[in-house]
Short mmCIF file of C-alpha atoms in Angstrom, two decimals:
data_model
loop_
_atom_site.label_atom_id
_atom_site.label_comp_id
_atom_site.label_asym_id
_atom_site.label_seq_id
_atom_site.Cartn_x
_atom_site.Cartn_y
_atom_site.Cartn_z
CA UNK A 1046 -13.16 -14.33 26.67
CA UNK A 1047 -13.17 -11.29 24.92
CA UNK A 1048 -16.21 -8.87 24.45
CA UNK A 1049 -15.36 -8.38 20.89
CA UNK A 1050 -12.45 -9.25 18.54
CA UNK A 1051 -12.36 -6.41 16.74
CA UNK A 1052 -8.89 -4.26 17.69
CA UNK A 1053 -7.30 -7.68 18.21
CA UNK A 1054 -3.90 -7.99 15.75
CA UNK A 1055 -4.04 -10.94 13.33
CA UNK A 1056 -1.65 -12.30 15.52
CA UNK A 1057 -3.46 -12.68 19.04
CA UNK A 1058 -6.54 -13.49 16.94
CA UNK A 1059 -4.91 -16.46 14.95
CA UNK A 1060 -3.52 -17.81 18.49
CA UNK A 1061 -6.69 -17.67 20.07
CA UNK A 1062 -8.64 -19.49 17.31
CA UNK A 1063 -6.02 -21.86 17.00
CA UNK A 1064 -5.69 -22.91 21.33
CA UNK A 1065 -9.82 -22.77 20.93
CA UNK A 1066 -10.13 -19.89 22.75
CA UNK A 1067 -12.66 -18.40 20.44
CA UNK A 1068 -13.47 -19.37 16.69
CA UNK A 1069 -13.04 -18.05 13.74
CA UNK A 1070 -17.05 -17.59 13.02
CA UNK A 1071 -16.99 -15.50 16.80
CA UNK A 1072 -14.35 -13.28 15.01
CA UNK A 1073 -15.21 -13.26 11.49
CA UNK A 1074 -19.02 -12.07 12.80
CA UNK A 1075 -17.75 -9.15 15.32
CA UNK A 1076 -15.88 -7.82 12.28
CA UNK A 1077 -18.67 -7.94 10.26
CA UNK A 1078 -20.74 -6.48 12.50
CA UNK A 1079 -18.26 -3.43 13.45
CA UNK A 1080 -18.17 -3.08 9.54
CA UNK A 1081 -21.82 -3.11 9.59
CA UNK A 1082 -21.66 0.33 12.01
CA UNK A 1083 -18.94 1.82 10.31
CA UNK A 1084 -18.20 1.36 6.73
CA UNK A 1085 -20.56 4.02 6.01
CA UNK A 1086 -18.41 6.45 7.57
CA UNK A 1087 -15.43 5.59 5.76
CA UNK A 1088 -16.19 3.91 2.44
CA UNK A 1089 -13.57 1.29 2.51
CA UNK A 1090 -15.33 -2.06 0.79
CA UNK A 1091 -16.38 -2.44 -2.40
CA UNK A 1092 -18.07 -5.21 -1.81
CA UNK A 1093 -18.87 -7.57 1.15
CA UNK A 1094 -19.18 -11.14 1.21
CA UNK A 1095 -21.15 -11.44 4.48
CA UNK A 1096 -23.21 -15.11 4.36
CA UNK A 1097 -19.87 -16.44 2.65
CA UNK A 1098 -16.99 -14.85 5.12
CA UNK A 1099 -18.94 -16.83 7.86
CA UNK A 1100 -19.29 -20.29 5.76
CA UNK A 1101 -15.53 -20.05 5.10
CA UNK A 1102 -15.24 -19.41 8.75
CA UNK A 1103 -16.96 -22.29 9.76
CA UNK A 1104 -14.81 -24.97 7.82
CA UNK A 1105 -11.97 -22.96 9.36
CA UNK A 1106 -13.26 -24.08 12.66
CA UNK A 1107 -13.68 -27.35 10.89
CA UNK A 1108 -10.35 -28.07 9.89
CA UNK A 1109 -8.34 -30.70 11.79
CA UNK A 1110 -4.57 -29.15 11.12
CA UNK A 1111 -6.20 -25.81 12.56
CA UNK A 1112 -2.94 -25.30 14.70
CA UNK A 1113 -1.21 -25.59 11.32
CA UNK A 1114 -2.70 -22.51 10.16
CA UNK A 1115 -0.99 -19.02 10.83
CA UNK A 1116 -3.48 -16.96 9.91
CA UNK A 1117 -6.68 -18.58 11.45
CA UNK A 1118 -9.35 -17.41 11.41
CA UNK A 1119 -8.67 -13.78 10.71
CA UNK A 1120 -10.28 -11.53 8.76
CA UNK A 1121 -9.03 -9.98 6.07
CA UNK A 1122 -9.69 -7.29 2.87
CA UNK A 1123 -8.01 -7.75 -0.78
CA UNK A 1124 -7.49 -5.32 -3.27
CA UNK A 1125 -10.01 -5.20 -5.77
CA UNK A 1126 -7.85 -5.19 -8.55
CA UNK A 1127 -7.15 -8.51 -7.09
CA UNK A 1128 -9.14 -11.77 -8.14
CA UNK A 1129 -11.24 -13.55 -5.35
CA UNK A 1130 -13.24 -16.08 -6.88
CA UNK A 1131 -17.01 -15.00 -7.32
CA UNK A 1132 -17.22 -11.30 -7.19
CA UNK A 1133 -15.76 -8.94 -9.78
CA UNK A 1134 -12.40 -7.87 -9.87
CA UNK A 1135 -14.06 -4.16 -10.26
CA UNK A 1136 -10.39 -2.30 -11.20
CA UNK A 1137 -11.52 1.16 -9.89
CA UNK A 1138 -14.49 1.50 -12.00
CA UNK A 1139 -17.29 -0.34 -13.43
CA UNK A 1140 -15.76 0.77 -17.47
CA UNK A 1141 -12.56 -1.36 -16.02
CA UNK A 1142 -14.15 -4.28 -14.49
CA UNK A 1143 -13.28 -7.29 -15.32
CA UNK A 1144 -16.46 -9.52 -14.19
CA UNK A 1145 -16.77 -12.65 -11.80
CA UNK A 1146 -13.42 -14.07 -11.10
CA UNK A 1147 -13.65 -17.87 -11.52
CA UNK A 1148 -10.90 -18.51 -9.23
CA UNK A 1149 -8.75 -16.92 -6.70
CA UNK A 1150 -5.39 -14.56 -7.28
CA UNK A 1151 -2.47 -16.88 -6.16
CA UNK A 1152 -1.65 -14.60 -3.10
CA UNK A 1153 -5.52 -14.78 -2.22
CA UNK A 1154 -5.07 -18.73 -2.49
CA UNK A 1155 -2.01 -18.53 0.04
CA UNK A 1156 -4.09 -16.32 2.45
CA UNK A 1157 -6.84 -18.74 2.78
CA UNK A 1158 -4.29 -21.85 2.90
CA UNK A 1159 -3.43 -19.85 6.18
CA UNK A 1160 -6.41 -19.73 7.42
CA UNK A 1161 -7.64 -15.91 6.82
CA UNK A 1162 -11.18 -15.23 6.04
CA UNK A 1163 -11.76 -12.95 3.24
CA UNK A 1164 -14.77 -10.74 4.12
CA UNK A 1165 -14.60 -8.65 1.18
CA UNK A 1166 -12.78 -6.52 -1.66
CA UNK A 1167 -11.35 -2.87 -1.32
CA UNK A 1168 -11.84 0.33 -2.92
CA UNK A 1169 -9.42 1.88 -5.05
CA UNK A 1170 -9.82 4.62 -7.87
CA UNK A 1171 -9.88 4.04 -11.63
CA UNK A 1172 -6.43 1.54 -12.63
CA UNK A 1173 -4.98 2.08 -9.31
CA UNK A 1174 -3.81 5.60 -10.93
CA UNK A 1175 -4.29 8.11 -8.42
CA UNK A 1176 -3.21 8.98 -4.31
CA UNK A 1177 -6.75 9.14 -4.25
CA UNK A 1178 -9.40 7.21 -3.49
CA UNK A 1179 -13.20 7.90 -5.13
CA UNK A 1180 -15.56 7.30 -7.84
CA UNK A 1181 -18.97 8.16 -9.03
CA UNK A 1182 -20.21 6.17 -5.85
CA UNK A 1183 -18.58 6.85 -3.44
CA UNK A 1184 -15.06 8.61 -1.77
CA UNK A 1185 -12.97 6.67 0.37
CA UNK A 1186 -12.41 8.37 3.83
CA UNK A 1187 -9.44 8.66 6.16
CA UNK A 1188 -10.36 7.20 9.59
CA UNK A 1189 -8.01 9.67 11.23
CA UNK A 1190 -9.77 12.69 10.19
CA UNK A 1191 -12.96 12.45 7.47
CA UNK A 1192 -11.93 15.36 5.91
CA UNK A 1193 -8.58 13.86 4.34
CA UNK A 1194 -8.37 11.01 1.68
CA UNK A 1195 -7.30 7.75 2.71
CA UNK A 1196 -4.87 7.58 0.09
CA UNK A 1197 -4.17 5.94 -2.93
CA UNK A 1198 -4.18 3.37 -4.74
CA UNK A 1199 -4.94 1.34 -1.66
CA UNK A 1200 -6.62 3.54 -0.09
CA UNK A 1201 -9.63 1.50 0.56
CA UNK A 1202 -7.73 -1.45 1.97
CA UNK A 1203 -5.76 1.32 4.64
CA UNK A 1204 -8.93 3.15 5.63
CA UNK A 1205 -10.39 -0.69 6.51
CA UNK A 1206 -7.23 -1.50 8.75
CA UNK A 1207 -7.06 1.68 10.33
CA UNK A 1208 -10.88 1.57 11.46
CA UNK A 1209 -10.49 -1.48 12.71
CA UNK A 1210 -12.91 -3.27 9.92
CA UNK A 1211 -10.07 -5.87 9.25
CA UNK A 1212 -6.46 -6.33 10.98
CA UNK A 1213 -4.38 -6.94 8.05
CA UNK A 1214 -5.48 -6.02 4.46
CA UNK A 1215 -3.88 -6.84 0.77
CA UNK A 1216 -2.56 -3.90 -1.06
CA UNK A 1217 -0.34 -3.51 -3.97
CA UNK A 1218 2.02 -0.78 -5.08
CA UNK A 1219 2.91 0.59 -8.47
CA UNK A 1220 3.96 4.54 -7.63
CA UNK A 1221 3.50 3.91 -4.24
CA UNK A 1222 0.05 2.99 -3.67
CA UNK A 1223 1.02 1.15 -0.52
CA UNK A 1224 3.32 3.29 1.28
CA UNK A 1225 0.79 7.00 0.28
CA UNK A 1226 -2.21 5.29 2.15
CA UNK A 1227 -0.30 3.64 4.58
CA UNK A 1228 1.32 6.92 5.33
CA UNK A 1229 -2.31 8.84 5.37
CA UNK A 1230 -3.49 6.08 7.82
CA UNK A 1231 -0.92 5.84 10.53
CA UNK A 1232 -0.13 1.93 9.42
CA UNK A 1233 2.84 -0.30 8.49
CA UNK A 1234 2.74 -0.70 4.82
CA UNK A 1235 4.81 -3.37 3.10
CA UNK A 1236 6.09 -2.86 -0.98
CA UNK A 1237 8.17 -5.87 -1.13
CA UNK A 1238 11.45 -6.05 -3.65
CA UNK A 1239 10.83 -7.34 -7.25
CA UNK A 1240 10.18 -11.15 -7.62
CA UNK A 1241 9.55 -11.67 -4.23
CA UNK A 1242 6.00 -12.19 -4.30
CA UNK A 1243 4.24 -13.47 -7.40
CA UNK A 1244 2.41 -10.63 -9.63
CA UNK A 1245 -0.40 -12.69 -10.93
CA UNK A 1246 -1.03 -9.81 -13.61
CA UNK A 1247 -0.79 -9.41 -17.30
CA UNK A 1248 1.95 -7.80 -18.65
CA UNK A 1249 0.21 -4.49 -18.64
CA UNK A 1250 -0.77 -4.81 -15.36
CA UNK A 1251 2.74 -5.18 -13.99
CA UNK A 1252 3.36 -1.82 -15.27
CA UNK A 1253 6.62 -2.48 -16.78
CA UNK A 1254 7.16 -4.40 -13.48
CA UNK A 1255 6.92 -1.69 -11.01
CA UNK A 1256 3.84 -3.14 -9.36
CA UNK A 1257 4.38 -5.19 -6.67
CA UNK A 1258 2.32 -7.17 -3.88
CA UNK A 1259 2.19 -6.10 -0.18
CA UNK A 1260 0.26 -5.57 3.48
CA UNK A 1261 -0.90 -3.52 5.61
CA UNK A 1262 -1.34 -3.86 9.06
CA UNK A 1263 -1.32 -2.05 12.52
CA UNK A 1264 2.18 -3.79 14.01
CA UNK A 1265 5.35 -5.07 12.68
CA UNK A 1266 4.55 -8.17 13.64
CA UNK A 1267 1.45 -8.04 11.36
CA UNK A 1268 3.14 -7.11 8.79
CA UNK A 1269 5.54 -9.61 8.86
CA UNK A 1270 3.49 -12.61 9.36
CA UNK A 1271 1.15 -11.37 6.18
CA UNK A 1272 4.52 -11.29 4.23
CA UNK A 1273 5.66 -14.48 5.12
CA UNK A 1274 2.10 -16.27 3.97
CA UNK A 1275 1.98 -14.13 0.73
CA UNK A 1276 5.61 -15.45 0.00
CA UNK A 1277 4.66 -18.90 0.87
CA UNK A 1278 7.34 -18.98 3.96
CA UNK A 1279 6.35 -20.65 7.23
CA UNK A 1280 6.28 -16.95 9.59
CA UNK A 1281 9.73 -16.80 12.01
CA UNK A 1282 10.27 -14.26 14.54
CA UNK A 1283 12.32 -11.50 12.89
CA UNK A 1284 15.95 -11.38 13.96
CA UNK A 1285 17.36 -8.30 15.62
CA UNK A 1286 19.62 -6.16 12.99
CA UNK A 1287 22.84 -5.68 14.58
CA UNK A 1288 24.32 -1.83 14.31
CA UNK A 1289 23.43 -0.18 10.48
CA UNK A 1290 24.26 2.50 8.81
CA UNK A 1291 21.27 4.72 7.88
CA UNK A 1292 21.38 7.31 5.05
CA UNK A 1293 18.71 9.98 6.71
CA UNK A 1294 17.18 12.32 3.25
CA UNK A 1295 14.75 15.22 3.04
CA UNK A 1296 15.46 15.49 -0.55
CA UNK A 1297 12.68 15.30 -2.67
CA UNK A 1298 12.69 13.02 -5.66
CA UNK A 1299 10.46 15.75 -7.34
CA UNK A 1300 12.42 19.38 -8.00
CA UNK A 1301 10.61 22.37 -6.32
CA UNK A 1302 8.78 20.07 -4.11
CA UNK A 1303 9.80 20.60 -0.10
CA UNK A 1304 7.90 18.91 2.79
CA UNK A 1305 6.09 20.29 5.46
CA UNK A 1306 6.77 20.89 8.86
CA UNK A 1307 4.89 17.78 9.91
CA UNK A 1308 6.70 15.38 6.99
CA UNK A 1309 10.34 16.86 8.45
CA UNK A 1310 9.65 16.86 12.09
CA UNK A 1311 8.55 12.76 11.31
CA UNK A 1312 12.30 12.41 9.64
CA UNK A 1313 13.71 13.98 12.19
CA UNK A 1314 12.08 11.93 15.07
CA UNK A 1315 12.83 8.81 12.97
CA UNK A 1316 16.45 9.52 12.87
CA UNK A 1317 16.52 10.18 16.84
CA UNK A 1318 14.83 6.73 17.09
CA UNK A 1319 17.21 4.84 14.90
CA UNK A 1320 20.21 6.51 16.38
CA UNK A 1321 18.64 5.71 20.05
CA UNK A 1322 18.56 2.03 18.74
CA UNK A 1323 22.20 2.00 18.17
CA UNK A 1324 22.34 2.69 14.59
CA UNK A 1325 24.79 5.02 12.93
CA UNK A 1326 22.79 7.78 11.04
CA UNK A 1327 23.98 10.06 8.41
CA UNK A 1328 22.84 13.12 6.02
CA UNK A 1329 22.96 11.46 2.85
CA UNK A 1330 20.84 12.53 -0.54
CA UNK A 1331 20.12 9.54 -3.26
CA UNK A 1332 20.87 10.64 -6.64
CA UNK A 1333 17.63 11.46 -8.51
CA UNK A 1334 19.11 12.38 -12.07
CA UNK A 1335 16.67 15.48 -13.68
CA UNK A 1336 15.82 13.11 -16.28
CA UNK A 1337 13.65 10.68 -13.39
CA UNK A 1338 10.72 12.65 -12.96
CA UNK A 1339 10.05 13.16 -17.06
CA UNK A 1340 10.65 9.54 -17.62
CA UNK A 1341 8.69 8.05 -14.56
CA UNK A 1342 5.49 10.54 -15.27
CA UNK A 1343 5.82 8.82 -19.00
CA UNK A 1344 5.62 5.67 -17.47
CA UNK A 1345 2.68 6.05 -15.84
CA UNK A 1346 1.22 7.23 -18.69
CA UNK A 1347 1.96 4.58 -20.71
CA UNK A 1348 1.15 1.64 -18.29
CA UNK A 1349 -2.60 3.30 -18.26
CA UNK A 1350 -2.29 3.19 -21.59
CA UNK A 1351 -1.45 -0.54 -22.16
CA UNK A 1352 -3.71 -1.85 -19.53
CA UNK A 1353 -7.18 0.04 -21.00
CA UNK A 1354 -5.67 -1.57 -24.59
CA UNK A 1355 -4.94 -4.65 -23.24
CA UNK A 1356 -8.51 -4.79 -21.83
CA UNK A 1357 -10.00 -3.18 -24.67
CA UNK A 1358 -11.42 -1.15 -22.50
CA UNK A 1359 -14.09 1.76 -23.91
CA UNK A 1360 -12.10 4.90 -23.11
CA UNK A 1361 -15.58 7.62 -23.37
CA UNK A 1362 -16.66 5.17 -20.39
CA UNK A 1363 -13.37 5.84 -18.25
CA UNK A 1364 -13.49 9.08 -16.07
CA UNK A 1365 -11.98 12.20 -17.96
CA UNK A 1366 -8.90 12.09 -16.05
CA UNK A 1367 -7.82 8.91 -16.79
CA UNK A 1368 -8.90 9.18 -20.41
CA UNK A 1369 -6.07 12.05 -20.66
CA UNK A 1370 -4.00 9.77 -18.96
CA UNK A 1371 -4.72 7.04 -21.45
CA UNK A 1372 -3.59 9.70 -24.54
CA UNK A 1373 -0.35 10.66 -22.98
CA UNK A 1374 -0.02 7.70 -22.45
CA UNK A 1375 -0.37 6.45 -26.00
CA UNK A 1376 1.83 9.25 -27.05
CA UNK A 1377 4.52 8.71 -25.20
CA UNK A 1378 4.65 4.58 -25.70
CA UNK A 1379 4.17 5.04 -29.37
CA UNK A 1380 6.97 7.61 -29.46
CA UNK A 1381 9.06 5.08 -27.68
CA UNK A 1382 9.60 7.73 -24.79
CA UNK A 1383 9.31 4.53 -22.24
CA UNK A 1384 12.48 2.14 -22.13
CA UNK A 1385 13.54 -0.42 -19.90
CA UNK A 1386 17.64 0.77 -20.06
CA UNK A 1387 16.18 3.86 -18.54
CA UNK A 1388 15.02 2.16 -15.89
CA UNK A 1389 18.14 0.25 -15.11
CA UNK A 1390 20.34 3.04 -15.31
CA UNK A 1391 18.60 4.57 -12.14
CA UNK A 1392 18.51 1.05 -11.05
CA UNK A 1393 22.18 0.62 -10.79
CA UNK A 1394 22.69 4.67 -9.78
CA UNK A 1395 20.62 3.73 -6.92
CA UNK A 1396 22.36 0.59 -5.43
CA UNK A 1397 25.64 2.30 -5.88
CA UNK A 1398 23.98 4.67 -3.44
CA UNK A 1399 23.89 1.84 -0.99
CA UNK A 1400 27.23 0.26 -1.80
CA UNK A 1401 29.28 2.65 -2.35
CA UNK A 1402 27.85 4.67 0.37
CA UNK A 1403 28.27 1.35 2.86
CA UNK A 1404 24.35 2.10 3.38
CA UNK A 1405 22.34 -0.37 4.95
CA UNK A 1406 18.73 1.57 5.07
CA UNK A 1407 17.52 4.98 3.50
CA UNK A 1408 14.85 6.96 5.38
CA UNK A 1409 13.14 9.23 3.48
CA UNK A 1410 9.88 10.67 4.21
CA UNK A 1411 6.64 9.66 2.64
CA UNK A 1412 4.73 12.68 2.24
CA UNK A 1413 5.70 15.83 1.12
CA UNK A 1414 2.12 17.56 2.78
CA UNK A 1415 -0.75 16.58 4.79
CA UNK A 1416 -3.11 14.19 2.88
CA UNK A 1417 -5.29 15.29 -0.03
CA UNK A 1418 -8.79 16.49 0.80
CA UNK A 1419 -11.63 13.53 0.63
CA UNK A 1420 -13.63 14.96 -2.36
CA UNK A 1421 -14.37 13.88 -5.69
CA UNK A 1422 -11.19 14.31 -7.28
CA UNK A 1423 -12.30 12.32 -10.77
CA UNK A 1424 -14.73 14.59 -11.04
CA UNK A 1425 -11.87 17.51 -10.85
CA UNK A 1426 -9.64 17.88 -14.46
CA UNK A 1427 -6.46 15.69 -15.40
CA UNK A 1428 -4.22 18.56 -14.48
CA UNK A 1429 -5.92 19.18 -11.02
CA UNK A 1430 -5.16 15.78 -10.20
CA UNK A 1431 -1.54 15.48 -11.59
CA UNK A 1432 -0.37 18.40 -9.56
CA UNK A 1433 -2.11 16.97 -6.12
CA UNK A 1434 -0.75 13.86 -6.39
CA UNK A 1435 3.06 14.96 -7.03
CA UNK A 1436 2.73 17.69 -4.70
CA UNK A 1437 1.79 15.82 -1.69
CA UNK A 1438 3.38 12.15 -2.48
CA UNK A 1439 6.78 12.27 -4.34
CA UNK A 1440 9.10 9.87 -2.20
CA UNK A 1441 7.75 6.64 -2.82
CA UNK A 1442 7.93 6.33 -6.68
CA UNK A 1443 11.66 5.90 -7.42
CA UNK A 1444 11.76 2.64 -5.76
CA UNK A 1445 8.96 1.23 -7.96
CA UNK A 1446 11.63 2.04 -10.55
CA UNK A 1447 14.14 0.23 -8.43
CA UNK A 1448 12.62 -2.46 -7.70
CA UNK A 1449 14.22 -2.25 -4.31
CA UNK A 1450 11.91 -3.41 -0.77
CA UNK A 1451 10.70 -0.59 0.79
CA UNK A 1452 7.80 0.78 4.02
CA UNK A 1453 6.32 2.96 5.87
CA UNK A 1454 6.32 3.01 9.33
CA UNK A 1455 4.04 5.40 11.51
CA UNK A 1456 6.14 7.99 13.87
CA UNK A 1457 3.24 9.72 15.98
CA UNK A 1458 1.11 12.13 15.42
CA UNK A 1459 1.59 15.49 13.26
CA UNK A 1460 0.83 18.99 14.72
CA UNK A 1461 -2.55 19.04 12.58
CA UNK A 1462 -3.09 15.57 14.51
CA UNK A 1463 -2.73 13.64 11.81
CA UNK A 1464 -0.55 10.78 11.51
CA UNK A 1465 2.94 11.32 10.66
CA UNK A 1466 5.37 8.25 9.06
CA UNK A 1467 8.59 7.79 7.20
CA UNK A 1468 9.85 5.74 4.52
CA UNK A 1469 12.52 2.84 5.12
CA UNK A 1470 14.12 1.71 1.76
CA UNK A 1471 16.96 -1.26 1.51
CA UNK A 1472 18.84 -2.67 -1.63
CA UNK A 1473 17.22 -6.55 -2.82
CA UNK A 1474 16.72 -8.72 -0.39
CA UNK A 1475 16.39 -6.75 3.32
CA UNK A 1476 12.67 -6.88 3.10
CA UNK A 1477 13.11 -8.87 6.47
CA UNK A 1478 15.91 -6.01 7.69
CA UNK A 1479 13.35 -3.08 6.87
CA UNK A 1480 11.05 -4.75 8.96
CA UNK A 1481 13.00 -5.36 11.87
CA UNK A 1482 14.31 -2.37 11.98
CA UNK A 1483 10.66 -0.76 12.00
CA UNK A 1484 10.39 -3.30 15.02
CA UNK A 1485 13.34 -1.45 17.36
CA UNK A 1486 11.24 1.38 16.05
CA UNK A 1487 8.09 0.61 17.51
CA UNK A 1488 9.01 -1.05 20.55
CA UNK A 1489 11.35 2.44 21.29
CA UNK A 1490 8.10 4.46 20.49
CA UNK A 1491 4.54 2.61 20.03
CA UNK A 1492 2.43 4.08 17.80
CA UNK A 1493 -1.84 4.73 17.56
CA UNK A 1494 -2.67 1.46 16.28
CA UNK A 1495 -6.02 2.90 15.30
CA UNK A 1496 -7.63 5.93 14.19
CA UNK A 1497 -8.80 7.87 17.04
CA UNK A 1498 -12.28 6.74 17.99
CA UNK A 1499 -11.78 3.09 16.38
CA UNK A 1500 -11.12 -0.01 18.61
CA UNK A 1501 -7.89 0.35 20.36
CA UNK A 1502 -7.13 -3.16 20.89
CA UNK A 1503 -7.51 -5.93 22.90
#
């Protein structure tokens, strides 16, 4: 028997519970205790629901289908923007919570169904806004190296997979708020294509439907098997992609921004990898029309402006920076400067890249620069922040716009030491390709699973 679960993928974790070769209380307590030592370090829960993590454990161990169940026993973090029955669904920000839940998100009903333990909620900064991750209370820390953020929006869910608090953790993505902290934490991050996973939020919170569901994990095989429960799908082993072509961009999305050396030696070692596992790659720039950036900063704006409306929130109680964002935000949407044929133009520009290009995968990177410094950026002005977060994260947004599947997969370590990772993107549908693909990937070069110092696996 093991010493300790903790380090153990969701995978070898679920088997074990299931064949009785632990139980889901053993596991759910060594994760609470190892969050116990080491939250404080990194800031990753909002909140913690210790006594009732292990009760749900229990009548996991209870349950007579338990070999039914392909997430048993294993712990897990959701979003706090995400409802879980009995806590608050905290948005960022006490001005934006929403109270007590009184019943689960759908995709936190499915993880349970499978068995997973919820031990708590994640931290994330005010509407899921910024590639940041801090508040009055508290900043969220990257496990890699305590001087960087842990990215945003999800940053709180990435920082708890990558110190080993949880194996798997919810996220969602609007901008790219799973791929930036994904990226920042040396993890596989999952934005699924639209409609494949249920929303669960108002209008305004779908942010004219960029935002989408996803997961984070430490392996492929993670990944896939959260996907498969959050889409309600009984988990299959992925199938092996025969020979692709794979468009290989350093273009950035945003003019004037370039990336680093460590962002275009990660490409670059990505495209050696893919080519070593029999693809066909090519130099090949996606159009990003001059027109993108203007119309996707407006709407950003605007969705910040529709949810704290739609929420009636009390805008002198939001942090300054997302009060200006609120403004714009009304400026712009009453102007009618956001539009849904905008949208679909790039939409349709962008699967022509695919088609017409006989494209099966882009890789792009996901960072432009090393990740932010962990400090209190609300506290910094509207400006300060708009700048940092374009700067250093301007490949994932476009395929929010898209709609299209896309993830980040970890490719070593940068020369600064920390992690490096790319960007695979597919037309609708390949969310199963991109992760397959990101499986020839890892087996050709295995990645940290964990942040240096943090349990290494079992």
């Amino acid at each position: 028997m093991a010493e300790s679960w903790v380090g153990a993928t969701a995978k070898q974790i679920a088997r074990a519970v299931r064949r009785g070769d632990t139980s889901a209380t053993e596991v759910v307590a060594d994760h609470l205790d190892h969050l116990r030592r080491t939250d404080s370090q990194v800031s990753a829960f909002r909140s913690v629901r210790a006594a009732e993590a292990l009760a749900e454990a229990e009548k996991v161990d209870d349950q007579p289908d338990l070999g039914n169940l392909p997430l048993a026993g294993v712990p897990i973090v959701i979003k706090e923007n995400t409802a879980v029955a009995g806590i608050p669904t905290w948005n960022g920000s006490e001005a934006a919570s929403e109270g007590v839940a009184e019943e689960d998100h759908e995709l936190v009903r499915r993880l349970r169904g499978a068995g997973a333990v919820v031990l708590g909620t994640s931290r994330m900064p005010e509407l899921g806004l910024w590639g940041s991750t801090d508040d009055q209370s508290s900043v969220t820390r990257n496990p890699w190296s305590l001087e960087h953020t842990a990215g945003g929006s999800s940053g709180g869910s990435a920082a708890a997979v990558s110190a080993g608090l949880v194996p798997i953790a919810h996220a969602n993505d609007g901008l790219g708020s799973v791929r930036i902290p994904a990226a920042c934490c040396g993890l596989i991050g999952l934005k699924p294509g639209r409609g494949v996973l249920p929303v669960g939020f108002s209008e305004a919170g779908q942010w004219f439907g960029l935002v989408e569901h996803g997961i984070l994990a430490t392996t492929v095989a993670d990944a896939a098997l959260g996907f498969a429960v959050l889409g309600g799908r009984t988990p299959q082993p992925l199938t092996q992609p025969g020979r692709l072509r794979v468009a290989v961009s350093l273009r950035s999305p945003v003019d004037g921004v370039r990336p680093d050396e460590g962002n275009r030696t990660a490409l670059h070692t990505a495209a050696k990898l893919l080519t070593d596992c029999g693809h066909d790659t090519v130099a090949a720039d996606p159009r990003y029309p001059t027109s993108l950036g203007l119309k996707g900063m407006a709407t950003w704006f605007a969705a910040a402006y529709r949810v704290a409306e739609e929420a009636k929130l009390d805008r002198s109680q939001l942090q300054a920076r997302t009060r200006r964002h609120v403004k714009l935000g009304e400026w712009v949407w009453r102007r009618g400067y956001v539009q849904e044929k905008d949208r679909q133009v790039f939409r349709d520009l962008s699967l022509g890249f695919f088609t017409d290009g006989g494209f099966d995968v882009l890789v792009t990177p996901v960072l432009a620069r090393a990740p932010l410094a962990a400090k209190d950026w609300h506290r910094r002005g509207w400006m300060s922040n708009l700048m940092a977060n374009i700067r250093y994260a301007p490949y994932p947004a476009p395929w929010n716009i898209t709609g299209f599947p896309a993830l980040t997969v970890p490719v070593g370590v940068r020369h600064d030491g920390l992690p490096a990772a790319v960007q695979l993107v597919g037309p609708p549908g390949t969310e199963l390709q991109l992760l397959a693909v990101a499986g020839q990937m890892e087996l050709a070069a295995p990645w940290r699973r964990y942040a240096p110092g943090y349990p290494q696996g079992m």
